[in-house]
PDB file of C-alpha atoms in Angstrom:
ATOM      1  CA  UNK S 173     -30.800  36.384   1.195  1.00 47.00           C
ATOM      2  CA  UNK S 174     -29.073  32.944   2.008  1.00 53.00           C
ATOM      3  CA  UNK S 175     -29.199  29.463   2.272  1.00 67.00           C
ATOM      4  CA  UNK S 176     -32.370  28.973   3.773  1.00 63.00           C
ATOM      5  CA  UNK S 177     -34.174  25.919   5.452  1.00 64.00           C
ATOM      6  CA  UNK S 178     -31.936  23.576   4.794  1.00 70.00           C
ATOM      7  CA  UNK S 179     -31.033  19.766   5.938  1.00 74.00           C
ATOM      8  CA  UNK S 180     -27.826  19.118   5.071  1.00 83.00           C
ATOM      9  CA  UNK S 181     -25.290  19.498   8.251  1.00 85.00           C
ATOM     10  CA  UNK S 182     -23.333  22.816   7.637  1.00 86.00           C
ATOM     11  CA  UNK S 183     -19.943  20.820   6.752  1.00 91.00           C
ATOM     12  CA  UNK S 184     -21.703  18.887   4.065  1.00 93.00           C
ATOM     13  CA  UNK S 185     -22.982  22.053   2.560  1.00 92.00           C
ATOM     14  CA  UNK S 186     -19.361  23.232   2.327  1.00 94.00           C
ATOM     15  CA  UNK S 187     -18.488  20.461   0.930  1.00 96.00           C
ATOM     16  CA  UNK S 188     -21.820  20.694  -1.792  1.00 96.00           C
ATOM     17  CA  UNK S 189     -20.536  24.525  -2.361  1.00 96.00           C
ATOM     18  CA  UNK S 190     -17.153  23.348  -2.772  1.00 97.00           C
ATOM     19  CA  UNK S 191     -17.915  21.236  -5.465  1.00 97.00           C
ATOM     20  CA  UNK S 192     -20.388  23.797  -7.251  1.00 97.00           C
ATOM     21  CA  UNK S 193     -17.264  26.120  -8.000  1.00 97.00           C
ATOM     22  CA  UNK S 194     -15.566  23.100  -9.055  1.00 96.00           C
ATOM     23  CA  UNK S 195     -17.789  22.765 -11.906  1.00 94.00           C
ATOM     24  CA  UNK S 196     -19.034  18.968 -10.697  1.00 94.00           C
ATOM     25  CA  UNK S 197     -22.771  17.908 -11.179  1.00 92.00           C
ATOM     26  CA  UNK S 198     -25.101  17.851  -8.261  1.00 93.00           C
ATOM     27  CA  UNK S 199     -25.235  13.808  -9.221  1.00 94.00           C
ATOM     28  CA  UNK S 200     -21.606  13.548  -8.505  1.00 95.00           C
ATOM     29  CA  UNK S 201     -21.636  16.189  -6.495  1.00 95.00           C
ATOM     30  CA  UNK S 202     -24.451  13.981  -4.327  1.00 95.00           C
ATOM     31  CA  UNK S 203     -21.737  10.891  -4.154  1.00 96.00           C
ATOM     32  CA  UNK S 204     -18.623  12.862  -3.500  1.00 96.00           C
ATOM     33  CA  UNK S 205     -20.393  14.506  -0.066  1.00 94.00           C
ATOM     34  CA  UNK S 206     -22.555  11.507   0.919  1.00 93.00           C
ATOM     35  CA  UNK S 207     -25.985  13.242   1.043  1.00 94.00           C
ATOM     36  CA  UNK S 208     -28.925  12.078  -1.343  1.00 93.00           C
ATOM     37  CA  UNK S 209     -29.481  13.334  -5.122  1.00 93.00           C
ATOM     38  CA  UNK S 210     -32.570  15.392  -4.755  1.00 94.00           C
ATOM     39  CA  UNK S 211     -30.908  16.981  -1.674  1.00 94.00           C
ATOM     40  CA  UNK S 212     -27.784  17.971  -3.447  1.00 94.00           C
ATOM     41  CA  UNK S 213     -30.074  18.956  -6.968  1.00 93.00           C
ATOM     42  CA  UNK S 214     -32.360  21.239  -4.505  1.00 94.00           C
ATOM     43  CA  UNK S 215     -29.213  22.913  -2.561  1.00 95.00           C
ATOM     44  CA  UNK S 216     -27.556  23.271  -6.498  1.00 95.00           C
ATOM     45  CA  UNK S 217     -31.039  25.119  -7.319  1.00 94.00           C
ATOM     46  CA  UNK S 218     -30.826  27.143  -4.052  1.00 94.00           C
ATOM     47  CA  UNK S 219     -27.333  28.633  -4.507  1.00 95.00           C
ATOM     48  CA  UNK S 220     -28.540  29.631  -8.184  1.00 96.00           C
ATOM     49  CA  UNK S 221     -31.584  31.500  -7.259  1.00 95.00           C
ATOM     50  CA  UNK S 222     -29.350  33.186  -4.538  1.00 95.00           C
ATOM     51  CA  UNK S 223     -26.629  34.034  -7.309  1.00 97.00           C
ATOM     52  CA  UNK S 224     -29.263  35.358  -9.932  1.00 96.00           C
ATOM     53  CA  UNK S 225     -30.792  37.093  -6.779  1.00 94.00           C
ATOM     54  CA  UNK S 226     -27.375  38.598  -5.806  1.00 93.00           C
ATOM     55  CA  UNK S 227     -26.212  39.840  -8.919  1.00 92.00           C
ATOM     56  CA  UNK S 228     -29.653  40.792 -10.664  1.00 84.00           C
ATOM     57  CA  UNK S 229     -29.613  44.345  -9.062  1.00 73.00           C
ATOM     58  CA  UNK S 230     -27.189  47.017 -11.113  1.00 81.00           C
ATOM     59  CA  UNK S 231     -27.057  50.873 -11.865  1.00 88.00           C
ATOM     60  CA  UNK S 232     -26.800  51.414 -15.433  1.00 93.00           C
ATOM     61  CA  UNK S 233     -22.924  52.410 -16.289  1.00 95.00           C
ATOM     62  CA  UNK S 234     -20.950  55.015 -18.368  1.00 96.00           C
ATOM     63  CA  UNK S 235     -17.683  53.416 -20.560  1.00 96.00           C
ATOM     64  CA  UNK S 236     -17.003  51.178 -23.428  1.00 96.00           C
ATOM     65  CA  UNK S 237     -19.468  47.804 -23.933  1.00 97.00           C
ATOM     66  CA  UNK S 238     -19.018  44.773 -26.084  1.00 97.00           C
ATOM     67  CA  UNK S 239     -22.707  43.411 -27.227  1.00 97.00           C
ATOM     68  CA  UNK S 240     -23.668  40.412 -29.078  1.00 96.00           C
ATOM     69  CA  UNK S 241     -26.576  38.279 -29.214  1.00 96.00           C
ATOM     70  CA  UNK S 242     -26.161  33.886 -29.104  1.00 95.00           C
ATOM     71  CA  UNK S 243     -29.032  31.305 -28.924  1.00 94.00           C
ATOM     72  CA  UNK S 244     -28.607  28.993 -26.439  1.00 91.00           C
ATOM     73  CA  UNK S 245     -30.188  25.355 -26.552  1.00 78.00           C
ATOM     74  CA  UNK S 246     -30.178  21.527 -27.425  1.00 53.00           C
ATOM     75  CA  UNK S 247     -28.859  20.161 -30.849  1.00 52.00           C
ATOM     76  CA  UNK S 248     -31.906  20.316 -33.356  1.00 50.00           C
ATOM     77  CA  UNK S 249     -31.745  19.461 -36.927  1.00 46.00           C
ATOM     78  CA  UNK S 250     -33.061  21.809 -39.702  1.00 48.00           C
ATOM     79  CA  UNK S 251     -31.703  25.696 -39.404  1.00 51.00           C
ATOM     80  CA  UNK S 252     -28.894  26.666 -37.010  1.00 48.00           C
ATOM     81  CA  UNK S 253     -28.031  30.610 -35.471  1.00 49.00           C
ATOM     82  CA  UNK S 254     -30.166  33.427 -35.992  1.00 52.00           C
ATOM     83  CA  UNK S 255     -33.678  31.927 -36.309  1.00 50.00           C
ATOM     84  CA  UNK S 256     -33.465  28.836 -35.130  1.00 55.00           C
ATOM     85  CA  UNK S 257     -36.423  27.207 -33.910  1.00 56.00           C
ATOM     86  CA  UNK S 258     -36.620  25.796 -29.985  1.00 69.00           C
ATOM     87  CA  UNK S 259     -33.258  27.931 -28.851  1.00 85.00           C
ATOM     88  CA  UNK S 260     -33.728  30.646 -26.444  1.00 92.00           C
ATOM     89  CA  UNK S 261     -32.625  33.957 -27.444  1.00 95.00           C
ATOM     90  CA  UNK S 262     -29.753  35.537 -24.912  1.00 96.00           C
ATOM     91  CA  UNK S 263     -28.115  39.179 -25.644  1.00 97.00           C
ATOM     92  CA  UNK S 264     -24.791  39.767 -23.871  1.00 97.00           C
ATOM     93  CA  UNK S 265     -23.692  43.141 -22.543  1.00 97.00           C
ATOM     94  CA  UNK S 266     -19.653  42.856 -21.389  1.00 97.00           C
ATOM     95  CA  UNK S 267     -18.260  46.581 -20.073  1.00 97.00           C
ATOM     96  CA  UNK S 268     -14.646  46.593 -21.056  1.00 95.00           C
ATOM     97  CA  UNK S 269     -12.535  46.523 -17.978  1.00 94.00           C
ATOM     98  CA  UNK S 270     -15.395  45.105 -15.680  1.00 95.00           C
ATOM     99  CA  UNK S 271     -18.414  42.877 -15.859  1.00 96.00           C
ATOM    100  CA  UNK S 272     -20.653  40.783 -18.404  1.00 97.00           C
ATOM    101  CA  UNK S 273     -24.328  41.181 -18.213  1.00 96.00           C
ATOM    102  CA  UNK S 274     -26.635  38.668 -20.026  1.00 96.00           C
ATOM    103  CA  UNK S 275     -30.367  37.986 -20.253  1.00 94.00           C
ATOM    104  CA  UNK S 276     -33.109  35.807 -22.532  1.00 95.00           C
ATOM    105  CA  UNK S 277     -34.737  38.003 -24.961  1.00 96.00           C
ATOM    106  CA  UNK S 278     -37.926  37.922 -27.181  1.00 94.00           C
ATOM    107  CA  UNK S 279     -36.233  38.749 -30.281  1.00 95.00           C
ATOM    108  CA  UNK S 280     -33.172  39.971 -32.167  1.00 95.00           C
ATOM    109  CA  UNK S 281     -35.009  42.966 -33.436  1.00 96.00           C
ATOM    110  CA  UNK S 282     -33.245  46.502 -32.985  1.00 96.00           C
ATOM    111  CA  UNK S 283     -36.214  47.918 -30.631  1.00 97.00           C
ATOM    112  CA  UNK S 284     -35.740  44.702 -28.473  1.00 97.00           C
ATOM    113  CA  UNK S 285     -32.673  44.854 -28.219  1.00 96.00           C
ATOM    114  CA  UNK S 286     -31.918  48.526 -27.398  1.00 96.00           C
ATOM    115  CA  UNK S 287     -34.165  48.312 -24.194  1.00 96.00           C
ATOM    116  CA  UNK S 288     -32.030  45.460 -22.890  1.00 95.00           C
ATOM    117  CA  UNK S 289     -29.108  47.837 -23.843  1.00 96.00           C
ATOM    118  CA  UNK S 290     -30.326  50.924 -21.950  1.00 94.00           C
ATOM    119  CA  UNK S 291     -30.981  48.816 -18.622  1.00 92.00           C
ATOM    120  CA  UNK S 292     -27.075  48.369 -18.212  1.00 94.00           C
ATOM    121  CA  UNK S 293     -25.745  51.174 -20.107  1.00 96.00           C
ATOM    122  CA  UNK S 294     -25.772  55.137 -20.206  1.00 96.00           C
ATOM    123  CA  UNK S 295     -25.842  57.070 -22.917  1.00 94.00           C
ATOM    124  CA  UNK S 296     -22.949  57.902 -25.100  1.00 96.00           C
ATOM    125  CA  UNK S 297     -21.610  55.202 -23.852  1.00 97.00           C
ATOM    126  CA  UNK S 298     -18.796  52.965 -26.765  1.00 96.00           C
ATOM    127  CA  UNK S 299     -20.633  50.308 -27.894  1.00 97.00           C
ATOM    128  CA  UNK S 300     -18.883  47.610 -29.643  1.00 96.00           C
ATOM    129  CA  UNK S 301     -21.176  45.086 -32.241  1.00 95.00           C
ATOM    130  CA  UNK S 302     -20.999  42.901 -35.177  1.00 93.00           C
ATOM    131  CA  UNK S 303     -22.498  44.079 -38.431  1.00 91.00           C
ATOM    132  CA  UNK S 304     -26.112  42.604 -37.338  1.00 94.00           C
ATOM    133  CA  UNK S 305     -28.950  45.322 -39.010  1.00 95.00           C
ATOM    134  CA  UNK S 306     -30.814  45.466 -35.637  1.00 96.00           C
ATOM    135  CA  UNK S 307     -27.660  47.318 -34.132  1.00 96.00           C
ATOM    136  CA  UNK S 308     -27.941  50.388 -36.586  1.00 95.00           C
ATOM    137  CA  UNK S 309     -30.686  51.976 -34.063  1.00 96.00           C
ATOM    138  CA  UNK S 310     -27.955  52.319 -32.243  1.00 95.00           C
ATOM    139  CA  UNK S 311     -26.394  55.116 -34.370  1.00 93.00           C
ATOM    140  CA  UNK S 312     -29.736  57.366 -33.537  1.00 92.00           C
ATOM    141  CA  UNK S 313     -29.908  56.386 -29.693  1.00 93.00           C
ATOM    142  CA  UNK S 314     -27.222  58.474 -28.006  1.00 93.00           C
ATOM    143  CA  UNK S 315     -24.754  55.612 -28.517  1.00 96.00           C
ATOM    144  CA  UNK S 316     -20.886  55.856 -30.027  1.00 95.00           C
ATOM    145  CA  UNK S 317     -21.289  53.199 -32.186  1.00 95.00           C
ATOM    146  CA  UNK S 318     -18.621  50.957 -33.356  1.00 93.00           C
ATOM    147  CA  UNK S 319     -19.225  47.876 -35.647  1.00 91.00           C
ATOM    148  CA  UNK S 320     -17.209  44.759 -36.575  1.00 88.00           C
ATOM    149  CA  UNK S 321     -18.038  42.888 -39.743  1.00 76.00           C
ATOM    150  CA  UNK S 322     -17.054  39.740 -39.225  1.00 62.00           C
ATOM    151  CA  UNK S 323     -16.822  38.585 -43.088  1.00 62.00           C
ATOM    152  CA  UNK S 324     -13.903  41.058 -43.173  1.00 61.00           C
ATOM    153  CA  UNK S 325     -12.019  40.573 -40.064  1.00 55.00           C
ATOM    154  CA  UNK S 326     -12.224  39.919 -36.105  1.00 56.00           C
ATOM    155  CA  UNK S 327     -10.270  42.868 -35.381  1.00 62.00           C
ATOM    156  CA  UNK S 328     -10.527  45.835 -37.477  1.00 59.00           C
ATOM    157  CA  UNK S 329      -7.712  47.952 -38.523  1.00 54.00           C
ATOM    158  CA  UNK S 330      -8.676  50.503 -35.787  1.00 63.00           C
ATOM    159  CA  UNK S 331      -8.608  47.678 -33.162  1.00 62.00           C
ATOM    160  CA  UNK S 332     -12.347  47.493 -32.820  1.00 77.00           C
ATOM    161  CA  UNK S 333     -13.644  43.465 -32.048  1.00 84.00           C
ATOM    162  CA  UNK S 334     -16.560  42.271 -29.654  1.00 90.00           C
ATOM    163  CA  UNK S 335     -13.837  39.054 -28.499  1.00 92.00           C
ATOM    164  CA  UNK S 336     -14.712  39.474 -24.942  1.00 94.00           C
ATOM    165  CA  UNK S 337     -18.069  39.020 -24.982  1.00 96.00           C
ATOM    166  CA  UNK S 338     -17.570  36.028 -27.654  1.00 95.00           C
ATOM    167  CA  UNK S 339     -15.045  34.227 -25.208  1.00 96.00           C
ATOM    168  CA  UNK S 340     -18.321  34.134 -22.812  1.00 97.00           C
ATOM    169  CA  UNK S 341     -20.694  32.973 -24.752  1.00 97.00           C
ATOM    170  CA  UNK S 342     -18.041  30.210 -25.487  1.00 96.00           C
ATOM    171  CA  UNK S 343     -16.959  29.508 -21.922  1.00 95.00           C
ATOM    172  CA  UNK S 344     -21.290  29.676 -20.965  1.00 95.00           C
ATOM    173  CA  UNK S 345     -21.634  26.914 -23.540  1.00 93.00           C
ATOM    174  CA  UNK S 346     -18.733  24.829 -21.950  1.00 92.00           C
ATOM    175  CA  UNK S 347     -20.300  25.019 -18.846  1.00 91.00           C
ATOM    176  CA  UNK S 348     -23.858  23.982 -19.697  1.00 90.00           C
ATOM    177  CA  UNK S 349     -23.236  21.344 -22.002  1.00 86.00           C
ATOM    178  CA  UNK S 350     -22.256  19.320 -18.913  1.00 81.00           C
ATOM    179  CA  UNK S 351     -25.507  19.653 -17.881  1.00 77.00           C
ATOM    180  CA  UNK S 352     -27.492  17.595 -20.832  1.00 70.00           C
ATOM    181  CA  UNK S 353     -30.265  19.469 -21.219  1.00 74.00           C
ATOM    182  CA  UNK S 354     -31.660  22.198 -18.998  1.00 84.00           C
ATOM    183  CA  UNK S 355     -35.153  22.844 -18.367  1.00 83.00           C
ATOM    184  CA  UNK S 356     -36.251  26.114 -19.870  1.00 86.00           C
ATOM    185  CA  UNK S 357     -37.880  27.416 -16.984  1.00 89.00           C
ATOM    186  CA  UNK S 358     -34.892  27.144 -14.992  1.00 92.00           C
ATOM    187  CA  UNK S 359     -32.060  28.764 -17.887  1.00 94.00           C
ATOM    188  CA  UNK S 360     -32.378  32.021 -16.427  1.00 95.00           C
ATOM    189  CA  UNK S 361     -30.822  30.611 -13.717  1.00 96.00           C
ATOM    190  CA  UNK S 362     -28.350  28.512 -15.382  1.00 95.00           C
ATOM    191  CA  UNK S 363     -27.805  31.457 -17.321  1.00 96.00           C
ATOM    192  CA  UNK S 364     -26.896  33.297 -14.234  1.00 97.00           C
ATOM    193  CA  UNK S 365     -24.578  30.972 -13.172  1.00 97.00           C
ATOM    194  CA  UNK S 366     -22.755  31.177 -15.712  1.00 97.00           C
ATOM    195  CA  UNK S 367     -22.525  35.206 -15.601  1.00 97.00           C
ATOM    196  CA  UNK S 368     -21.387  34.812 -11.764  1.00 97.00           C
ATOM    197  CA  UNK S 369     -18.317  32.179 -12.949  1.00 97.00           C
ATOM    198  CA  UNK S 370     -17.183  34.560 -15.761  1.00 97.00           C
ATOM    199  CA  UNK S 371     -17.394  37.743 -13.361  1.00 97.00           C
ATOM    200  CA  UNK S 372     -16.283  36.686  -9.839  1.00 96.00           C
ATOM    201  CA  UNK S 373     -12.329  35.814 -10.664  1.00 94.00           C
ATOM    202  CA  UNK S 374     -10.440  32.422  -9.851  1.00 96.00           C
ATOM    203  CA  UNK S 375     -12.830  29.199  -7.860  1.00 96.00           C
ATOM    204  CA  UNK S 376     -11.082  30.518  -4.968  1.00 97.00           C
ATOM    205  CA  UNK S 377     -12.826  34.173  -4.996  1.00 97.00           C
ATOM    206  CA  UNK S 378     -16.049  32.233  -6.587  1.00 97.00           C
ATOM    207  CA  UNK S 379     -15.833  30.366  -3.190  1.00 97.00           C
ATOM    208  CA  UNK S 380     -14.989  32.986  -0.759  1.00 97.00           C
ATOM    209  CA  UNK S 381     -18.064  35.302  -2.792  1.00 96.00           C
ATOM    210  CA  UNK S 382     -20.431  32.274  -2.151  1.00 96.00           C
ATOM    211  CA  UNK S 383     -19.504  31.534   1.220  1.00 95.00           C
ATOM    212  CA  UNK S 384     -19.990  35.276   2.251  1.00 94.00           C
ATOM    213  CA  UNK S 385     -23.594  35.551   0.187  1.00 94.00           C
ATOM    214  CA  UNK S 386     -24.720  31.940   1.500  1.00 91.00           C
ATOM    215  CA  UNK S 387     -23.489  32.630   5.066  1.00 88.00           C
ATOM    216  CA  UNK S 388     -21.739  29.069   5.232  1.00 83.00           C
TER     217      UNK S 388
END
């Protein structure tokens, strides 16, 4: 899959792509290039679907995971975290030493949330999690399980934490703040964005990866 039937003149998509990995809006994205808004939004839109399409295809692997679950939406009033109303549910899967998985979820429940688990991970696999209840089907599932209770410490005495897969959600919600509000049938894509930034190195290997996948 690539960039397919598009308009813009193959130096001006460059340019567009350029600008992507920069982080810039396809608004000012749209100025900086000199093609219209609706053509930079739709080639923005394009290079997500072929990211999520890219990177939506993995083996399950064998090692030692950080998991964690965030919700992921506009400021509401009223309750905030775990069961907050209008936020869309994603749980995070980060293999120590490689790459961060994440995907919107029904619920936080521990049946839920061990199928996600066992599409990306093998058994007896490490697992790494907070001190959430949902997690303790993990103990009967073939896992190692490891948990961090977070009203004690980050870090536990034996060096057990889930920071890498908190430093995503973190740097996921830095990135689509920008946006002001995403439409929620487009997060997944969003979403995937955001996985591709944190897992494909410096903008200049973001680039290169792009370039290669969108054939520009």
């Amino acid at each position: 899959m690539s960039i397919k039937r598009c308009r813009i003149r193959a130096k001006q998509q460059l340019q567009l792509l350029e600008l992507f990995v920069a982080e810039s809006t396809a608004r000012t994205a749209a100025d900086l290039a000199g093609v219209h808004r609706n053509s930079a939004a739709l080639f923005y839109h394009k290079l997500r679907e072929l990211i999520a399409s890219k990177i939506a295809e993995v083996d399950p692997e064998f090692g030692a995971f950080e998991v964690d679950e965030s919700y992921f939406g506009g400021v509401r009033k009223g309750k905030r975290g775990r069961g907050a109303a209008g936020k869309v549910l994603v749980f995070g899967i980060l293999k120590r030493g490689g790459k961060v998985h994440a995907l919107p979820v029904a619920d936080a429940r521990g049946p839920t949330l061990l199928t996600a688990l066992q599409t990306h991970v093998l058994a007896d696999s490490v697992i790494y999690t907070d001190s959430l209840p949902s997690y303790n089907i993990l103990d009967v599932a073939g896992f190692r399980h490891r948990r961090v209770n977070h009203s004690k410490a980050f870090v536990t005495k034996r060096g057990h934490h889930i920071n890498g897969i908190e430093n995503f959600w973190n740097q996921s919600k830095r990135v689509l703040r920008k946006y002001n509000g995403i439409p929620r049938k487009h997060f997944y894509l969003f979403l995937k964005e955001c996985e591709f930034r944190f897992n494909y190195g410096s903008p200049k290997q973001q680039l290169a990866q792009l370039r290669k996948w969108a054939k520009i």
